XYZ file of C-alpha atoms in Angstrom:
509
model
C -61.301 -45.712 96.825
C -57.802 -45.396 98.333
C -54.912 -44.731 96.007
C -52.395 -47.573 95.951
C -49.072 -46.574 97.513
C -46.125 -46.587 95.115
C -43.499 -49.297 95.402
C -40.591 -48.193 97.631
C -38.026 -46.175 95.697
C -35.375 -48.397 97.260
C -36.609 -51.222 95.012
C -35.204 -49.177 92.109
C -31.774 -49.340 93.745
C -32.024 -53.107 94.262
C -32.907 -53.712 90.621
C -30.045 -51.476 89.500
C -27.615 -53.346 91.747
C -28.663 -56.613 90.094
C -27.868 -55.092 86.658
C -24.497 -53.882 87.966
C -23.567 -57.325 89.243
C -24.626 -59.020 86.003
C -22.669 -56.504 83.913
C -19.614 -56.811 86.149
C -19.544 -60.575 85.596
C -20.246 -60.362 81.859
C -17.670 -57.723 80.932
C -14.085 -58.563 80.033
C -11.757 -57.462 82.855
C -9.043 -56.452 80.366
C -11.493 -54.194 78.555
C -12.640 -52.702 81.844
C -9.026 -51.999 82.748
C -8.404 -50.198 79.459
C -11.452 -47.998 80.050
C -10.651 -47.488 83.723
C -14.065 -48.846 84.761
C -14.905 -49.558 88.394
C -18.641 -49.923 89.010
C -20.262 -48.415 92.102
C -21.883 -50.961 94.476
C -25.356 -49.882 95.617
C -24.368 -49.328 99.294
C -21.624 -46.936 98.121
C -24.029 -45.226 95.712
C -26.613 -44.820 98.485
C -23.997 -43.332 100.803
C -22.837 -40.836 98.170
C -26.444 -39.890 97.354
C -27.106 -39.275 101.052
C -24.458 -36.520 101.052
C -26.123 -34.457 98.313
C -27.783 -31.152 99.176
C -31.227 -31.210 97.540
C -32.885 -27.912 96.588
C -36.303 -27.467 98.173
C -38.132 -26.525 94.986
C -37.771 -26.186 91.232
C -36.441 -28.558 88.600
C -33.433 -30.591 89.696
C -30.885 -31.107 86.913
C -28.558 -34.090 87.511
C -25.481 -35.117 85.517
C -23.905 -38.575 85.855
C -20.815 -38.727 83.612
C -19.384 -42.209 83.161
C -22.695 -43.595 84.408
C -21.923 -47.302 83.946
C -25.132 -49.182 84.737
C -26.652 -46.137 86.459
C -26.050 -46.967 90.125
C -25.393 -43.402 91.272
C -28.309 -42.038 89.266
C -30.680 -44.653 90.693
C -29.648 -43.993 94.297
C -29.921 -40.242 93.865
C -33.307 -40.430 92.110
C -34.587 -42.806 94.801
C -33.624 -40.335 97.517
C -35.220 -37.398 95.685
C -38.482 -39.323 95.205
C -38.611 -40.305 98.879
C -37.910 -36.769 100.115
C -39.615 -34.705 97.397
C -42.613 -36.608 95.987
C -43.898 -34.835 92.900
C -40.445 -33.420 92.125
C -39.423 -32.345 88.653
C -36.145 -34.039 87.723
C -33.917 -33.977 84.648
C -31.169 -36.612 84.389
C -28.323 -36.635 81.883
C -26.260 -39.837 81.901
C -23.156 -40.378 79.769
C -21.532 -43.724 79.001
C -18.897 -44.512 76.391
C -19.012 -48.339 76.599
C -21.633 -49.790 74.183
C -21.755 -53.002 76.207
C -23.250 -51.048 79.124
C -25.826 -49.109 77.124
C -28.663 -51.699 77.452
C -28.262 -51.945 81.241
C -28.006 -48.164 81.605
C -31.079 -47.631 79.422
C -32.979 -50.159 81.551
C -31.993 -48.289 84.726
C -33.085 -44.941 83.295
C -36.406 -46.417 82.147
C -36.798 -47.850 85.641
C -36.168 -44.387 87.110
C -38.860 -42.870 84.880
C -41.439 -45.538 85.783
C -40.644 -45.290 89.494
C -40.996 -41.488 89.338
C -44.485 -41.831 87.803
C -45.564 -43.822 90.831
C -44.512 -40.916 93.041
C -46.288 -38.326 90.911
C -42.934 -36.938 89.837
C -41.717 -35.837 86.420
C -38.417 -37.331 85.273
C -36.822 -36.388 81.959
C -33.895 -38.456 80.700
C -31.081 -37.589 78.299
C -28.799 -40.535 77.527
C -25.469 -39.614 75.916
C -24.144 -42.741 74.192
C -20.557 -41.661 73.778
C -17.495 -39.994 75.215
C -18.290 -37.601 78.068
C -15.157 -35.520 77.489
C -15.960 -34.927 73.823
C -19.602 -34.158 74.643
C -18.691 -31.749 77.451
C -16.011 -29.883 75.515
C -17.158 -29.976 71.901
C -20.912 -29.778 72.401
C -23.798 -31.919 71.239
C -25.647 -31.943 67.966
C -25.219 -30.398 64.525
C -24.184 -26.957 65.744
C -22.030 -28.144 68.642
C -24.131 -26.452 71.320
C -22.539 -26.691 74.790
C -24.406 -28.754 77.393
C -26.704 -27.060 79.906
C -25.544 -26.363 83.457
C -26.482 -28.763 86.239
C -27.507 -28.531 89.895
C -25.910 -31.841 90.899
C -23.006 -33.651 89.271
C -22.487 -37.087 90.780
C -19.695 -39.332 89.562
C -17.525 -42.379 89.954
C -15.197 -41.472 87.080
C -12.798 -43.853 85.311
C -9.267 -44.095 86.737
C -6.641 -44.011 84.026
C -3.541 -41.975 83.252
C -3.726 -39.600 80.299
C -0.767 -39.338 77.945
C 0.508 -35.787 77.461
C -0.440 -35.868 73.776
C -3.810 -37.579 74.207
C -6.937 -36.105 72.649
C -8.798 -36.214 75.968
C -6.076 -34.328 77.804
C -5.886 -31.634 75.147
C -9.669 -31.175 75.106
C -9.896 -30.779 78.876
C -6.873 -28.481 78.962
C -8.463 -26.173 76.379
C -11.676 -25.831 78.403
C -10.646 -26.276 82.042
C -7.194 -27.204 83.234
C -4.189 -29.364 82.461
C -4.607 -32.726 84.146
C -2.955 -36.133 83.990
C -5.723 -38.611 84.821
C -9.195 -39.372 83.506
C -10.746 -39.065 86.941
C -9.485 -35.530 87.503
C -10.453 -34.643 83.913
C -14.019 -35.739 84.701
C -13.962 -33.726 87.940
C -12.726 -30.593 86.139
C -15.462 -30.885 83.524
C -17.998 -31.522 86.273
C -16.999 -28.188 87.801
C -17.235 -26.571 84.365
C -20.820 -27.815 83.947
C -22.097 -26.844 87.408
C -24.478 -23.930 87.846
C -23.583 -21.362 90.553
C -24.430 -22.960 93.886
C -24.504 -26.405 92.269
C -22.842 -29.350 93.966
C -20.298 -31.950 92.860
C -20.117 -35.383 94.509
C -17.243 -37.581 93.357
C -15.709 -40.819 94.603
C -12.104 -40.876 93.373
C -8.554 -41.736 94.356
C -7.097 -39.400 96.965
C -4.022 -38.639 94.874
C -5.377 -35.359 93.441
C -5.012 -33.741 96.882
C -1.243 -33.284 96.562
C 1.742 -33.899 94.328
C 2.979 -31.926 91.319
C 1.012 -33.748 88.610
C -2.354 -32.559 89.911
C -1.296 -28.969 90.756
C -3.021 -27.301 87.754
C -6.198 -29.258 88.467
C -6.186 -28.277 92.165
C -5.680 -24.632 91.284
C -8.590 -24.734 88.829
C -10.804 -26.637 91.291
C -10.118 -24.544 94.393
C -10.576 -21.249 92.548
C -14.151 -22.233 91.662
C -15.286 -24.687 94.329
C -15.853 -24.624 98.071
C -15.115 -28.017 99.621
C -18.095 -28.918 101.833
C -17.089 -32.381 102.918
C -14.432 -35.041 102.382
C -15.054 -38.643 103.373
C -12.016 -40.900 103.759
C -12.148 -44.672 103.346
C -9.530 -46.044 105.708
C -9.413 -49.524 104.138
C -8.295 -49.643 100.516
C -9.735 -53.006 99.518
C -13.374 -52.730 100.651
C -14.897 -49.882 98.651
C -14.723 -51.693 95.304
C -14.068 -55.136 96.750
C -15.429 -57.066 93.769
C -13.082 -55.209 91.404
C -9.901 -55.664 93.496
C -9.302 -51.897 93.586
C -6.505 -50.961 95.987
C -6.648 -47.198 95.479
C -6.978 -44.971 98.537
C -10.429 -43.524 97.883
C -12.248 -40.420 99.093
C -15.633 -38.860 98.442
C -15.385 -35.147 97.730
C -18.468 -32.957 98.095
C -18.015 -29.387 96.872
C -20.161 -26.408 95.845
C -19.675 -24.091 92.864
C -18.948 -20.826 94.635
C -21.206 -17.780 94.465
C -19.187 -15.851 97.078
C -15.733 -16.063 98.652
C -16.800 -16.973 102.204
C -14.919 -20.032 103.433
C -16.933 -22.162 105.836
C -15.685 -25.076 107.943
C -15.319 -28.417 106.179
C -16.785 -31.691 107.441
C -14.169 -34.457 107.372
C -15.512 -37.953 107.954
C -14.050 -41.440 107.867
C -15.061 -45.091 107.887
C -13.490 -48.398 106.978
C -16.099 -48.909 104.253
C -19.378 -47.353 103.152
C -21.426 -49.670 105.403
C -19.544 -49.186 108.688
C -19.705 -46.553 111.418
C -18.858 -43.049 110.215
C -16.826 -40.702 112.399
C -16.817 -37.016 111.522
C -15.604 -33.646 112.671
C -15.526 -30.073 111.428
C -12.253 -28.295 110.596
C -11.533 -24.673 109.605
C -11.225 -24.289 105.843
C -7.715 -22.848 106.215
C -6.640 -26.071 107.933
C -7.550 -28.055 104.829
C -6.445 -25.522 102.195
C -3.650 -23.301 103.456
C -4.028 -19.717 102.200
C -1.189 -18.698 99.905
C 0.085 -22.259 99.351
C 1.531 -22.193 95.814
C 0.992 -25.947 95.495
C -2.688 -25.690 96.522
C -2.402 -28.895 98.545
C -5.604 -30.237 100.104
C -4.781 -31.484 103.612
C -7.206 -34.239 104.568
C -7.093 -35.232 108.230
C -9.897 -37.508 109.392
C -9.285 -37.348 113.148
C -7.614 -35.478 115.985
C -4.410 -37.460 115.554
C -4.126 -36.044 112.056
C -4.646 -32.540 113.414
C -1.930 -33.110 116.005
C 0.446 -34.374 113.323
C -0.299 -31.342 111.161
C 0.324 -29.024 114.125
C 3.592 -30.802 114.950
C 4.705 -30.467 111.349
C 3.750 -26.770 111.224
C 5.767 -26.114 114.403
C 9.034 -27.255 112.796
C 11.356 -24.301 112.419
C 12.784 -24.645 108.906
C 12.046 -25.017 105.242
C 14.599 -26.344 102.773
C 15.528 -22.787 101.627
C 16.079 -21.868 105.311
C 18.528 -24.774 105.514
C 20.127 -23.791 102.179
C 19.270 -27.281 100.952
C 17.663 -28.472 97.744
C 16.139 -31.772 96.675
C 16.037 -33.029 93.104
C 15.020 -36.175 91.294
C 18.022 -38.271 90.249
C 19.317 -37.044 86.898
C 20.130 -40.373 85.247
C 17.172 -41.860 83.342
C 18.615 -45.267 82.612
C 16.814 -46.037 79.345
C 17.971 -42.706 77.913
C 21.570 -43.308 78.987
C 21.614 -47.009 78.201
C 24.754 -46.889 76.050
C 26.764 -45.428 78.949
C 25.666 -47.823 81.694
C 27.843 -50.667 82.951
C 27.094 -53.604 85.301
C 30.550 -53.305 86.896
C 33.039 -50.527 87.558
C 35.356 -49.951 84.584
C 37.968 -47.340 83.743
C 36.340 -43.980 83.063
C 33.142 -44.828 84.955
C 31.654 -43.563 88.249
C 29.158 -45.193 90.660
C 25.493 -45.106 89.691
C 23.088 -45.307 92.635
C 19.703 -47.039 92.362
C 17.155 -47.714 95.157
C 18.546 -51.256 95.455
C 21.809 -49.780 96.776
C 20.000 -48.288 99.821
C 20.108 -50.449 102.948
C 19.962 -49.636 106.678
C 20.404 -45.894 106.296
C 23.407 -46.128 103.978
C 24.265 -46.538 100.305
C 25.856 -49.969 99.917
C 27.659 -50.015 96.583
C 28.154 -51.972 94.376
C 25.285 -54.478 94.291
C 26.929 -57.348 92.491
C 24.690 -59.839 90.724
C 21.740 -57.431 90.658
C 19.707 -56.827 87.506
C 20.496 -53.102 87.583
C 23.768 -51.496 86.565
C 26.342 -50.195 89.026
C 28.220 -47.601 86.992
C 27.931 -44.940 84.310
C 30.715 -43.815 81.975
C 31.813 -40.256 82.642
C 32.116 -38.104 79.510
C 30.878 -34.819 78.095
C 27.375 -36.237 77.667
C 27.017 -37.687 81.163
C 28.991 -35.337 83.410
C 26.001 -32.998 83.698
C 23.962 -35.949 84.992
C 26.317 -36.534 87.931
C 27.198 -34.830 91.221
C 30.647 -34.045 92.673
C 32.004 -36.198 95.484
C 30.335 -35.447 98.834
C 27.744 -36.489 101.409
C 24.202 -36.735 100.026
C 20.892 -37.942 101.410
C 19.002 -40.187 99.015
C 15.257 -40.991 99.265
C 13.428 -43.706 97.366
C 10.660 -42.354 95.152
C 8.732 -45.616 95.503
C 8.712 -47.788 98.601
C 8.126 -51.538 98.351
C 5.350 -53.417 100.173
C 7.934 -54.999 102.471
C 9.162 -51.639 103.775
C 7.512 -50.336 106.917
C 7.984 -46.644 106.050
C 6.689 -44.586 103.152
C 9.889 -42.500 103.224
C 13.081 -44.557 102.968
C 16.284 -42.502 103.189
C 19.999 -43.315 103.145
C 23.288 -41.395 103.328
C 25.794 -41.536 100.507
C 29.147 -41.417 102.336
C 32.147 -40.610 100.095
C 34.463 -42.407 102.520
C 32.514 -45.620 101.950
C 32.273 -45.155 98.174
C 35.364 -43.222 97.062
C 34.951 -41.805 93.568
C 35.372 -38.702 91.423
C 31.663 -38.065 90.856
C 28.382 -39.909 91.502
C 25.328 -40.611 89.391
C 21.887 -40.920 90.986
C 19.234 -42.746 88.995
C 15.777 -41.276 88.373
C 13.998 -43.498 90.927
C 15.640 -41.672 93.852
C 15.484 -38.097 95.142
C 18.717 -36.414 96.198
C 19.221 -33.764 98.901
C 22.138 -31.467 98.057
C 23.507 -27.956 98.596
C 23.178 -26.224 95.250
C 24.482 -29.266 93.397
C 27.168 -30.199 95.924
C 27.354 -32.343 99.040
C 26.123 -31.645 102.584
C 28.184 -31.436 105.795
C 28.501 -34.986 107.113
C 26.654 -34.279 110.391
C 23.808 -32.545 108.541
C 23.451 -35.466 106.149
C 23.240 -38.018 108.959
C 20.804 -35.868 110.963
C 18.582 -35.285 107.937
C 18.576 -39.012 107.200
C 17.495 -39.729 110.786
C 14.624 -37.230 110.496
C 13.442 -38.657 107.171
C 13.389 -42.189 108.624
C 11.506 -41.175 111.784
C 8.122 -42.597 112.741
C 6.536 -39.165 113.183
C 7.416 -38.129 109.620
C 6.172 -41.453 108.280
C 2.836 -40.976 110.067
C 2.537 -37.457 108.671
C 3.323 -38.547 105.107
C 0.841 -41.427 105.260
C -1.895 -39.135 106.551
C -1.470 -36.358 104.036
C -0.031 -37.978 100.906
C -2.668 -39.702 98.803
C -0.150 -41.655 96.743
C 2.654 -44.102 97.411
C 5.267 -42.102 95.546
C 7.501 -39.632 97.371
C 8.261 -36.926 94.827
C 10.828 -34.160 95.108
C 7.947 -31.664 95.248
C 6.498 -33.479 98.280
C 9.861 -33.231 100.034
C 10.242 -29.548 99.102
C 6.900 -28.742 100.701
C 7.735 -30.345 104.041
C 9.060 -28.447 107.038
C 12.220 -29.653 108.781
C 14.114 -29.343 112.069
C 16.651 -26.524 112.234
C 20.233 -26.933 111.017
C 21.369 -27.039 114.650
C 18.890 -29.815 115.455
C 19.860 -31.836 112.385
C 23.563 -31.489 113.165
C 23.009 -32.488 116.807
C 21.236 -35.660 115.719
C 23.994 -36.336 113.195
C 26.658 -36.049 115.905
C 24.705 -38.446 118.136
C 24.572 -41.108 115.453
C 27.440 -43.595 115.090
C 28.867 -43.672 111.589
C 29.497 -47.414 111.530
C 26.135 -48.673 112.879
C 22.748 -47.404 111.726
C 20.376 -46.953 114.700
C 17.212 -49.005 115.089
C 13.769 -47.424 114.857
C 13.391 -46.924 118.619
C 16.766 -45.187 118.777
C 15.885 -42.970 115.791
C 12.633 -41.903 117.425
C 14.373 -41.260 120.744
C 16.885 -38.997 118.970
C 13.922 -37.073 117.521
C 12.311 -36.707 120.971
C 15.550 -35.465 122.506
C 16.467 -32.973 119.803
C 13.282 -31.778 118.066
C 11.089 -29.902 120.538
C-alpha cells in the first residue's frame, strides 16, 4: 500500500500568513508602534529563507528573536523540510507581546505537525518574554546562557533606545553599545551564533554608516563576514500594510572561523516579489580596510561603483584642506533664556535651517516661528563663531528639497555682525573655529550642492540625516579646485543646478 504524500510544506507558510494578517488587523497600531513591531509578509519571509545556507547534515538549530506570528520560522522550516526530508530541527522563538503568543504557538505547533509528515524531527522552545533579557541574563533558575545556533533569522523591532535604558545597558555589557532595538537584536544574534553559523536580518539600512552605529559596526565586522546584502529600492513596498517608509536591506553574514575575506553578493529589487539583479564585489569595496568608522558601503549596481570610484579619486580630505566641520553649537531649548525673535542690543544673529535659501544665508526671517538672535554674554560667547565666511549644511532635508545635502554660504558682508550663532540643526564648515576665505566658501558650497555628490550621498547613506561625521568622512576637491569654482561664481546670483554641475565638470577632473 503506497504511503500518502505529505501536504506541501508551502501550505504551512500560507496558514502562517493568514495568522499574520489576522493579528495585524487585531492589534492596536499605537501599541505596535511602542514595541517597534512590523510583521513580515510571507513573500518577504520566503525570500529571506531562500538566502539561508543550510548544512547538509546534523541537527539544525534555528533562533527567531522577535518572532511575531512566526512567519520567518515557518518559511525557513518549510524550506528545510522540502530540501532535507527527515531533518532534525530545533527552533527557538522569542516574543515579548502576549497578544501574539497564541498565534505564534499555533504556528510552531503547525511546524511540528508538518515536520512529522516529512519524517522530520522538530523540537520547539518558545520564549514568552523579552529576547534581550533572555539572551543576556540567561534562562531558568540558575540563569544559564542560551545555546548557540546555526541560523539566526530576524525581522527585529525598530525603535530608538534611550542612553539610560535597561535594554541598552544589557546589550552594551554583553556585546556593544548601540542606539536602536534592531541593531541590539543583531548584536545579540551575532553573540548567539556558533562558529560558521549564519545571520539573516531584514532591517533599516541606517546601521551601515553614521556615528551612532559605529560601536555596533565595529563589533559586527570583527566577528562576521558579510556574505550578501539585498537592497530594496522602493521604501513603501516591503512592509506595505504597515506604512513603513524605512530604507530596508537584508543582511546575510557568517560568524567567522578564519580571516579570509571573500567577495560579497550585492543584490537589489523594488520589492521581494520583483526581479532581482545581483553582482559580486570585492570585500574591500564594501568594507574599506583601516576605516576608523567601519562604514559598510552598499552599492547595488555599476553606477554605484562608478560613483564610489569618482569619490575615491577626489584629491583631498578635510584635514588636507585645513577645514573642519562641526554641528551648530546652540541647542535652542538649552539656551532658551538667551534667544530673541528680533535683533536687540547685545545680541548677535542666530542661524537656523530656515535662514538658508538659494545657496545663501538670508537673515533675519521675520515672522517665522524660530528666533533670529541670541544674547552675547559670558555664557553664550563660547557657543558662537567670530565674523567670517562659513558654509552651513542642513542636518535634515525636507521632502520638498531635491537634494539630500543642502548647503549655503554665510557672507559677513550680507549679515554684518560681531559674532554668529549656528543652531544645532545645521553643520558648519570652518577653519579651526574661524571663517573660510570667501572663494573657498563659495566653491565648497557649489561642490556640496552638486548633483554628483547628492547621488553619492543617496547611494551610500542609509539615513536622511547629514551628520558632521558623514561630512568629515567624505573626500573633496582640492583647495585650488574649490577656489577656482568660487571665483567663477557670481556673488549676487546663486547659479542654477545645471550651472553648478557644469562648474564641477570644468574644474573637478
